[in-house]
Amino acid sequence: MRTRPADLPDALIRATVGDGWALETTAVEHRPVGFGSHHWSIRAGDGTRWFLTVDDLDAKQCVADDDRDAARSRLRNALIAARAARDASADFVVAPIPTRAGQVLHELSDRYAAALYPHIDGRTDDWGQERSDSDRAAVLELLVRLHTLPEAVAARADPDEPTVPHRHELERAIDDLGERWTAGPHAGAARALLDRHAAGVVRMLAHHDRLASRVRARPDRLVLTHGEPHPGNTIHTSTGPLLVDWDTARRAPPERDLWMLGDDAATSPAYETATGRTVLAEVMELYRLDWDLSEIAIYIRQFRSPHGDSADERIARFGLEEHLDPAGRWPQLR
């Protein structure tokens, strides 16, 4: 996230690193990167460098009856799976460093949970940047290794449920299009955009339901997936690419990762040759659709709640305008 929470001062970050990992810090620096978690660069007294991620558990709730405990459990299980994958020889997994208590998370409060990672030197691209053929092939090789880890490792993660987060709030927003939205500076524009595309969103939701029902009928296809292996979560180092941000790790069909590589015509045959596992076009379609609907639902929820005009909110406004285009992005559903 670009905007630092006011209730996470440097003193608290230093105390967190000391309490959780027994590191004496000489410098902490907030890093306005990513879109979801809050990040700090840490320099310890012994000269080592680290990367601290703090997650807001309120922001990770996604269904009607969710709460902080459920969000914390999902986050913990995802990071446990990442740690297990790393320990099982998946050296491309940038996994959390266990705390003094042997945990993957250290709680700052009931609302915030922190994880510590080694500092990695390398090149990271932007989320929407198109990969070169060589980069795509290198990341595909990592996904093959990830998806073929032993079942005992994959079982550490929660199963993915192909359900649109905050769907209930998106559907309520469609019902409320006749009312003014006044929660903040972007509310009116969000309402107008959804009003223009509401029928298309309803068709997207219906198609998502049809595809998701077919995925649920095939639990035999589940593997450990990263969930968001896009260019922004890939660090290219002198020894090869690494994958970061494992908070979305789940047991799911392999297509949950594969669609993000792009160029299905090249990716799918190469993956099938490497694993002997068939890539299903309709499941690739489900996860593409799931991404678009999730982005729409998250941003609509944000702009129907009290908000300002920070860098994060301007990025969210751009994201809503990009994804809330059913006719352009999903012409087959007209």
CSV table of C-alpha atoms in Angstrom, one decimal:
chain,number,residue,atom,x,y,z
A,1,MET,CA,0.0,0.0,0.0
A,2,ARG,CA,1.1,3.6,-0.7
A,3,THR,CA,-0.5,5.2,2.3
A,4,ARG,CA,0.9,4.4,5.7
A,5,PRO,CA,-1.6,3.8,8.5
A,6,ALA,CA,-1.3,6.4,11.3
A,7,ASP,CA,-1.6,3.7,14.0
A,8,LEU,CA,1.6,1.9,12.8
A,9,PRO,CA,4.4,4.3,13.9
A,10,ASP,CA,8.1,3.5,13.7
A,11,ALA,CA,8.3,2.8,17.4
A,12,LEU,CA,5.7,0.0,17.1
A,13,ILE,CA,7.5,-1.5,14.1
A,14,ARG,CA,10.8,-1.6,16.0
A,15,ALA,CA,9.1,-3.2,19.0
A,16,THR,CA,7.4,-5.7,16.7
A,17,VAL,CA,10.7,-6.8,15.1
A,18,GLY,CA,12.3,-7.0,18.6
A,19,ASP,CA,9.5,-8.9,20.3
A,20,GLY,CA,8.8,-11.2,17.4
A,21,TRP,CA,12.2,-12.0,16.1
A,22,ALA,CA,14.7,-10.7,18.7
A,23,LEU,CA,16.2,-8.3,16.2
A,24,GLU,CA,17.6,-5.0,17.3
A,25,THR,CA,16.9,-2.5,14.6
A,26,THR,CA,19.1,0.4,13.5
A,27,ALA,CA,16.7,1.7,10.8
A,28,VAL,CA,13.1,1.2,9.7
A,29,GLU,CA,11.7,2.6,6.5
A,30,HIS,CA,8.2,2.5,5.3
A,31,ARG,CA,8.0,1.2,1.7
A,32,PRO,CA,5.0,2.5,-0.3
A,33,VAL,CA,4.8,-0.5,-2.6
A,34,GLY,CA,2.3,-3.2,-3.5
A,35,PHE,CA,-1.5,-3.1,-3.1
A,36,GLY,CA,-2.9,-5.0,-0.1
A,37,SER,CA,-0.3,-5.2,2.6
A,38,HIS,CA,1.9,-2.6,4.3
A,39,HIS,CA,5.7,-2.9,4.1
A,40,TRP,CA,8.9,-1.8,5.9
A,41,SER,CA,12.6,-2.2,5.1
A,42,ILE,CA,14.5,-3.2,8.3
A,43,ARG,CA,18.2,-2.9,9.0
A,44,ALA,CA,19.3,-4.8,12.1
A,45,GLY,CA,22.2,-4.0,14.4
A,46,ASP,CA,24.3,-6.9,12.9
A,47,GLY,CA,24.0,-5.3,9.4
A,48,THR,CA,21.5,-7.7,8.1
A,49,ARG,CA,18.5,-6.4,6.1
A,50,TRP,CA,14.9,-7.6,6.3
A,51,PHE,CA,11.5,-6.9,4.9
A,52,LEU,CA,8.5,-6.7,7.2
A,53,THR,CA,4.9,-7.1,5.9
A,54,VAL,CA,2.0,-6.0,8.0
A,55,ASP,CA,-1.5,-7.1,7.1
A,56,ASP,CA,-4.7,-5.4,8.1
A,57,LEU,CA,-7.1,-8.2,9.0
A,58,ASP,CA,-10.1,-6.0,8.5
A,59,ALA,CA,-9.1,-5.6,4.9
A,60,LYS,CA,-8.8,-9.3,4.4
A,61,GLN,CA,-12.4,-10.1,5.3
A,62,CYS,CA,-14.3,-11.1,2.2
A,63,VAL,CA,-17.7,-12.7,2.9
A,64,ALA,CA,-20.8,-11.6,4.7
A,65,ASP,CA,-20.1,-13.4,8.0
A,66,ASP,CA,-16.3,-13.0,8.0
A,67,ASP,CA,-14.3,-11.7,11.0
A,68,ARG,CA,-10.7,-11.0,12.0
A,69,ASP,CA,-10.2,-14.6,13.4
A,70,ALA,CA,-11.2,-16.1,10.0
A,71,ALA,CA,-9.0,-13.7,8.1
A,72,ARG,CA,-6.1,-14.4,10.5
A,73,SER,CA,-6.5,-18.2,10.0
A,74,ARG,CA,-6.5,-17.9,6.2
A,75,LEU,CA,-3.4,-15.7,6.3
A,76,ARG,CA,-1.6,-18.0,8.8
A,77,ASN,CA,-2.4,-21.2,6.8
A,78,ALA,CA,-1.2,-19.6,3.6
A,79,LEU,CA,2.1,-18.6,5.1
A,80,ILE,CA,2.5,-22.0,6.8
A,81,ALA,CA,2.1,-23.6,3.4
A,82,ALA,CA,4.7,-21.3,1.9
A,83,ARG,CA,7.1,-22.1,4.7
A,84,ALA,CA,6.5,-25.9,4.2
A,85,ALA,CA,7.1,-25.5,0.4
A,86,ARG,CA,10.4,-23.7,1.1
A,87,ASP,CA,11.4,-26.4,3.6
A,88,ALA,CA,10.5,-29.1,1.1
A,89,SER,CA,13.1,-27.8,-1.4
A,90,ALA,CA,11.1,-25.1,-3.2
A,91,ASP,CA,13.9,-22.6,-2.9
A,92,PHE,CA,12.2,-20.1,-5.1
A,93,VAL,CA,9.6,-19.5,-2.4
A,94,VAL,CA,10.4,-16.4,-0.3
A,95,ALA,CA,8.8,-17.7,2.9
A,96,PRO,CA,8.4,-16.0,6.2
A,97,ILE,CA,11.1,-16.3,8.9
A,98,PRO,CA,9.7,-18.1,12.0
A,99,THR,CA,9.3,-15.9,15.1
A,100,ARG,CA,11.0,-16.7,18.4
A,101,ALA,CA,7.9,-18.7,19.2
A,102,GLY,CA,8.2,-20.7,15.9
A,103,GLN,CA,5.2,-19.0,14.3
A,104,VAL,CA,4.8,-17.5,10.8
A,105,LEU,CA,2.9,-14.5,12.1
A,106,HIS,CA,3.5,-12.1,15.0
A,107,GLU,CA,0.4,-10.1,16.1
A,108,LEU,CA,0.8,-6.4,16.7
A,109,SER,CA,-2.8,-6.1,17.8
A,110,ASP,CA,-6.2,-7.8,17.2
A,111,ARG,CA,-6.2,-6.0,13.9
A,112,TYR,CA,-2.7,-6.2,12.5
A,113,ALA,CA,-0.4,-9.3,11.9
A,114,ALA,CA,3.2,-9.1,10.8
A,115,ALA,CA,5.5,-11.5,8.9
A,116,LEU,CA,9.3,-11.1,8.4
A,117,TYR,CA,11.2,-12.0,5.2
A,118,PRO,CA,14.8,-11.8,4.1
A,119,HIS,CA,15.7,-8.8,2.0
A,120,ILE,CA,16.1,-9.8,-1.7
A,121,ASP,CA,18.2,-7.9,-4.2
A,122,GLY,CA,16.8,-8.2,-7.7
A,123,ARG,CA,14.5,-6.8,-10.4
A,124,THR,CA,10.7,-6.6,-9.8
A,125,ASP,CA,8.4,-5.6,-12.6
A,126,ASP,CA,5.0,-3.9,-12.4
A,127,TRP,CA,1.8,-5.9,-12.0
A,128,GLY,CA,0.5,-5.2,-15.5
A,129,GLN,CA,3.8,-5.4,-17.3
A,130,GLU,CA,4.0,-8.0,-20.2
A,131,ARG,CA,6.5,-10.7,-19.6
A,132,SER,CA,9.2,-11.6,-22.1
A,133,ASP,CA,9.1,-15.2,-23.4
A,134,SER,CA,12.1,-16.1,-21.4
A,135,ASP,CA,10.7,-14.6,-18.2
A,136,ARG,CA,7.4,-16.5,-18.8
A,137,ALA,CA,9.2,-19.8,-19.3
A,138,ALA,CA,11.2,-19.3,-16.2
A,139,VAL,CA,8.2,-18.6,-14.0
A,140,LEU,CA,6.3,-21.5,-15.6
A,141,GLU,CA,9.1,-23.8,-14.5
A,142,LEU,CA,8.6,-22.5,-10.9
A,143,LEU,CA,4.9,-23.2,-11.1
A,144,VAL,CA,5.6,-26.7,-12.3
A,145,ARG,CA,7.8,-27.3,-9.3
A,146,LEU,CA,5.2,-25.8,-7.0
A,147,HIS,CA,2.3,-27.8,-8.4
A,148,THR,CA,4.1,-31.1,-8.1
A,149,LEU,CA,5.1,-30.8,-4.5
A,150,PRO,CA,4.0,-33.7,-2.3
A,151,GLU,CA,0.4,-33.7,-1.1
A,152,ALA,CA,1.5,-33.4,2.5
A,153,VAL,CA,2.9,-29.9,1.6
A,154,ALA,CA,-0.1,-28.8,-0.3
A,155,ALA,CA,-2.4,-29.9,2.5
A,156,ARG,CA,-1.0,-27.2,4.7
A,157,ALA,CA,-2.9,-24.6,2.7
A,158,ASP,CA,-6.7,-24.0,2.8
A,159,PRO,CA,-8.7,-25.0,-0.3
A,160,ASP,CA,-9.6,-22.2,-2.6
A,161,GLU,CA,-13.3,-21.5,-2.8
A,162,PRO,CA,-14.0,-19.8,-6.2
A,163,THR,CA,-16.3,-17.2,-4.6
A,164,VAL,CA,-16.2,-13.5,-5.4
A,165,PRO,CA,-15.1,-11.6,-2.3
A,166,HIS,CA,-17.7,-9.1,-1.1
A,167,ARG,CA,-20.2,-10.4,-3.6
A,168,HIS,CA,-23.0,-9.6,-1.3
A,169,GLU,CA,-21.9,-6.0,-1.1
A,170,LEU,CA,-21.6,-5.8,-4.9
A,171,GLU,CA,-25.1,-7.1,-5.4
A,172,ARG,CA,-26.4,-4.7,-2.8
A,173,ALA,CA,-24.7,-1.9,-4.6
A,174,ILE,CA,-26.4,-2.8,-7.9
A,175,ASP,CA,-29.7,-2.7,-6.0
A,176,ASP,CA,-28.8,0.7,-4.7
A,177,LEU,CA,-28.0,2.4,-8.0
A,178,GLY,CA,-31.1,4.6,-7.7
A,179,GLU,CA,-29.6,6.2,-4.6
A,180,ARG,CA,-26.8,8.8,-4.3
A,181,TRP,CA,-23.5,7.5,-3.1
A,182,THR,CA,-21.9,10.1,-0.8
A,183,ALA,CA,-19.2,8.2,1.1
A,184,GLY,CA,-16.3,10.1,-0.4
A,185,PRO,CA,-14.8,11.9,-3.4
A,186,HIS,CA,-14.9,8.8,-5.7
A,187,ALA,CA,-18.3,7.5,-4.7
A,188,GLY,CA,-20.4,9.3,-7.4
A,189,ALA,CA,-18.1,8.3,-10.2
A,190,ALA,CA,-18.1,4.6,-9.0
A,191,ARG,CA,-21.9,4.6,-8.9
A,192,ALA,CA,-22.2,6.1,-12.4
A,193,LEU,CA,-19.7,3.5,-13.7
A,194,LEU,CA,-21.5,0.6,-12.1
A,195,ASP,CA,-24.8,1.9,-13.3
A,196,ARG,CA,-23.6,1.9,-16.9
A,197,HIS,CA,-22.3,-1.7,-16.7
A,198,ALA,CA,-24.6,-3.3,-14.2
A,199,ALA,CA,-26.3,-5.7,-16.6
A,200,GLY,CA,-22.9,-6.9,-17.8
A,201,VAL,CA,-21.8,-7.5,-14.2
A,202,VAL,CA,-24.9,-9.6,-13.6
A,203,ARG,CA,-24.0,-11.7,-16.6
A,204,MET,CA,-20.5,-12.0,-15.4
A,205,LEU,CA,-21.7,-13.3,-12.0
A,206,ALA,CA,-24.0,-15.8,-13.6
A,207,HIS,CA,-21.2,-17.1,-15.8
A,208,HIS,CA,-18.9,-17.3,-12.8
A,209,ASP,CA,-21.4,-19.4,-11.0
A,210,ARG,CA,-21.7,-21.9,-13.9
A,211,LEU,CA,-17.9,-22.3,-14.2
A,212,ALA,CA,-17.3,-22.5,-10.4
A,213,SER,CA,-19.8,-25.4,-10.1
A,214,ARG,CA,-17.7,-27.4,-12.6
A,215,VAL,CA,-14.5,-26.7,-10.7
A,216,ARG,CA,-16.1,-27.8,-7.4
A,217,ALA,CA,-17.0,-31.1,-9.0
A,218,ARG,CA,-13.2,-31.9,-9.6
A,219,PRO,CA,-11.5,-31.8,-6.2
A,220,ASP,CA,-9.0,-34.3,-7.6
A,221,ARG,CA,-7.3,-31.5,-9.5
A,222,LEU,CA,-6.2,-29.4,-6.5
A,223,VAL,CA,-2.5,-28.5,-6.1
A,224,LEU,CA,-0.7,-25.9,-4.0
A,225,THR,CA,-1.0,-22.6,-5.9
A,226,HIS,CA,0.5,-19.2,-5.3
A,227,GLY,CA,-2.7,-17.3,-6.5
A,228,GLU,CA,-1.0,-14.2,-7.8
A,229,PRO,CA,2.2,-15.0,-9.6
A,230,HIS,CA,2.1,-11.8,-11.6
A,231,PRO,CA,5.2,-9.8,-12.5
A,232,GLY,CA,4.9,-7.6,-9.4
A,233,ASN,CA,5.3,-10.7,-7.2
A,234,THR,CA,8.3,-12.0,-9.1
A,235,ILE,CA,11.9,-11.0,-8.2
A,236,HIS,CA,14.5,-11.7,-10.8
A,237,THR,CA,17.8,-12.4,-9.2
A,238,SER,CA,21.3,-13.4,-10.4
A,239,THR,CA,20.4,-17.0,-9.7
A,240,GLY,CA,16.9,-17.0,-11.1
A,241,PRO,CA,13.4,-15.8,-10.3
A,242,LEU,CA,11.8,-16.0,-6.9
A,243,LEU,CA,8.1,-15.6,-5.9
A,244,VAL,CA,7.0,-13.4,-3.1
A,245,ASP,CA,3.7,-12.5,-1.4
A,246,TRP,CA,2.4,-15.9,-0.5
A,247,ASP,CA,-0.7,-14.7,1.5
A,248,THR,CA,-2.9,-15.9,-1.3
A,249,ALA,CA,-1.5,-19.5,-1.3
A,250,ARG,CA,-4.4,-22.0,-1.6
A,251,ARG,CA,-5.0,-25.6,-2.8
A,252,ALA,CA,-6.7,-25.0,-6.1
A,253,PRO,CA,-6.7,-26.1,-9.8
A,254,PRO,CA,-3.4,-25.3,-11.5
A,255,GLU,CA,-5.2,-22.8,-13.8
A,256,ARG,CA,-5.5,-20.5,-10.8
A,257,ASP,CA,-1.8,-19.7,-11.4
A,258,LEU,CA,-1.4,-20.4,-15.1
A,259,TRP,CA,-3.8,-17.8,-16.4
A,260,MET,CA,-1.6,-15.1,-15.1
A,261,LEU,CA,1.3,-16.1,-17.3
A,262,GLY,CA,-0.6,-15.0,-20.4
A,263,ASP,CA,-0.1,-16.6,-23.9
A,264,ASP,CA,-2.2,-19.6,-23.2
A,265,ALA,CA,-1.3,-21.1,-26.6
A,266,ALA,CA,2.3,-21.5,-25.4
A,267,THR,CA,1.9,-21.9,-21.7
A,268,SER,CA,-0.7,-24.7,-21.6
A,269,PRO,CA,1.2,-27.2,-23.9
A,270,ALA,CA,4.4,-26.6,-22.1
A,271,TYR,CA,2.8,-27.1,-18.7
A,272,GLU,CA,1.0,-30.3,-19.9
A,273,THR,CA,4.3,-31.7,-21.2
A,274,ALA,CA,6.1,-31.0,-18.0
A,275,THR,CA,3.4,-32.3,-15.6
A,276,GLY,CA,1.3,-34.7,-17.6
A,277,ARG,CA,-1.7,-32.7,-16.3
A,278,THR,CA,-4.3,-31.3,-18.8
A,279,VAL,CA,-4.9,-27.6,-18.7
A,280,LEU,CA,-8.7,-26.9,-18.9
A,281,ALA,CA,-9.6,-23.8,-20.9
A,282,GLU,CA,-12.9,-23.2,-19.0
A,283,VAL,CA,-11.0,-23.2,-15.7
A,284,MET,CA,-8.5,-20.6,-17.1
A,285,GLU,CA,-11.6,-18.6,-18.0
A,286,LEU,CA,-13.0,-19.0,-14.5
A,287,TYR,CA,-10.0,-17.6,-12.8
A,288,ARG,CA,-9.7,-14.7,-15.3
A,289,LEU,CA,-13.3,-13.9,-14.6
A,290,ASP,CA,-12.9,-14.3,-10.9
A,291,TRP,CA,-10.0,-11.8,-10.9
A,292,ASP,CA,-12.1,-9.2,-12.7
A,293,LEU,CA,-15.2,-9.7,-10.5
A,294,SER,CA,-13.0,-9.6,-7.4
A,295,GLU,CA,-11.4,-6.3,-8.4
A,296,ILE,CA,-14.8,-4.8,-9.2
A,297,ALA,CA,-16.3,-6.0,-5.9
A,298,ILE,CA,-13.4,-4.8,-3.8
A,299,TYR,CA,-13.3,-1.3,-5.3
A,300,ILE,CA,-17.1,-0.8,-5.2
A,301,ARG,CA,-17.0,-1.8,-1.5
A,302,GLN,CA,-14.2,0.7,-1.0
A,303,PHE,CA,-16.0,3.6,-2.6
A,304,ARG,CA,-19.3,2.9,-0.9
A,305,SER,CA,-17.4,3.2,2.4
A,306,PRO,CA,-15.9,6.4,3.9
A,307,HIS,CA,-12.8,7.2,1.8
A,308,GLY,CA,-10.5,10.0,0.8
A,309,ASP,CA,-8.3,10.8,-2.1
A,310,SER,CA,-5.0,9.2,-1.2
A,311,ALA,CA,-2.6,7.5,-3.7
A,312,ASP,CA,-4.1,4.2,-2.8
A,313,GLU,CA,-7.6,5.4,-3.6
A,314,ARG,CA,-6.6,6.9,-6.9
A,315,ILE,CA,-5.0,3.6,-7.8
A,316,ALA,CA,-8.3,1.9,-6.8
A,317,ARG,CA,-10.3,4.3,-9.0
A,318,PHE,CA,-8.0,3.4,-12.0
A,319,GLY,CA,-8.4,-0.3,-11.2
A,320,LEU,CA,-12.2,0.0,-11.1
A,321,GLU,CA,-12.3,1.8,-14.4
A,322,GLU,CA,-10.0,-0.8,-16.0
A,323,HIS,CA,-11.9,-3.8,-14.8
A,324,LEU,CA,-15.5,-2.6,-14.9
A,325,ASP,CA,-15.9,-3.0,-18.6
A,326,PRO,CA,-17.9,-6.2,-19.2
A,327,ALA,CA,-18.5,-5.5,-22.9
A,328,GLY,CA,-14.8,-4.8,-23.6
A,329,ARG,CA,-13.3,-7.5,-21.5
A,330,TRP,CA,-16.0,-10.2,-21.8
A,331,PRO,CA,-17.6,-9.7,-25.2
A,332,GLN,CA,-18.7,-13.3,-25.3
A,333,LEU,CA,-21.2,-12.6,-22.5
A,334,ARG,CA,-23.2,-10.0,-24.3
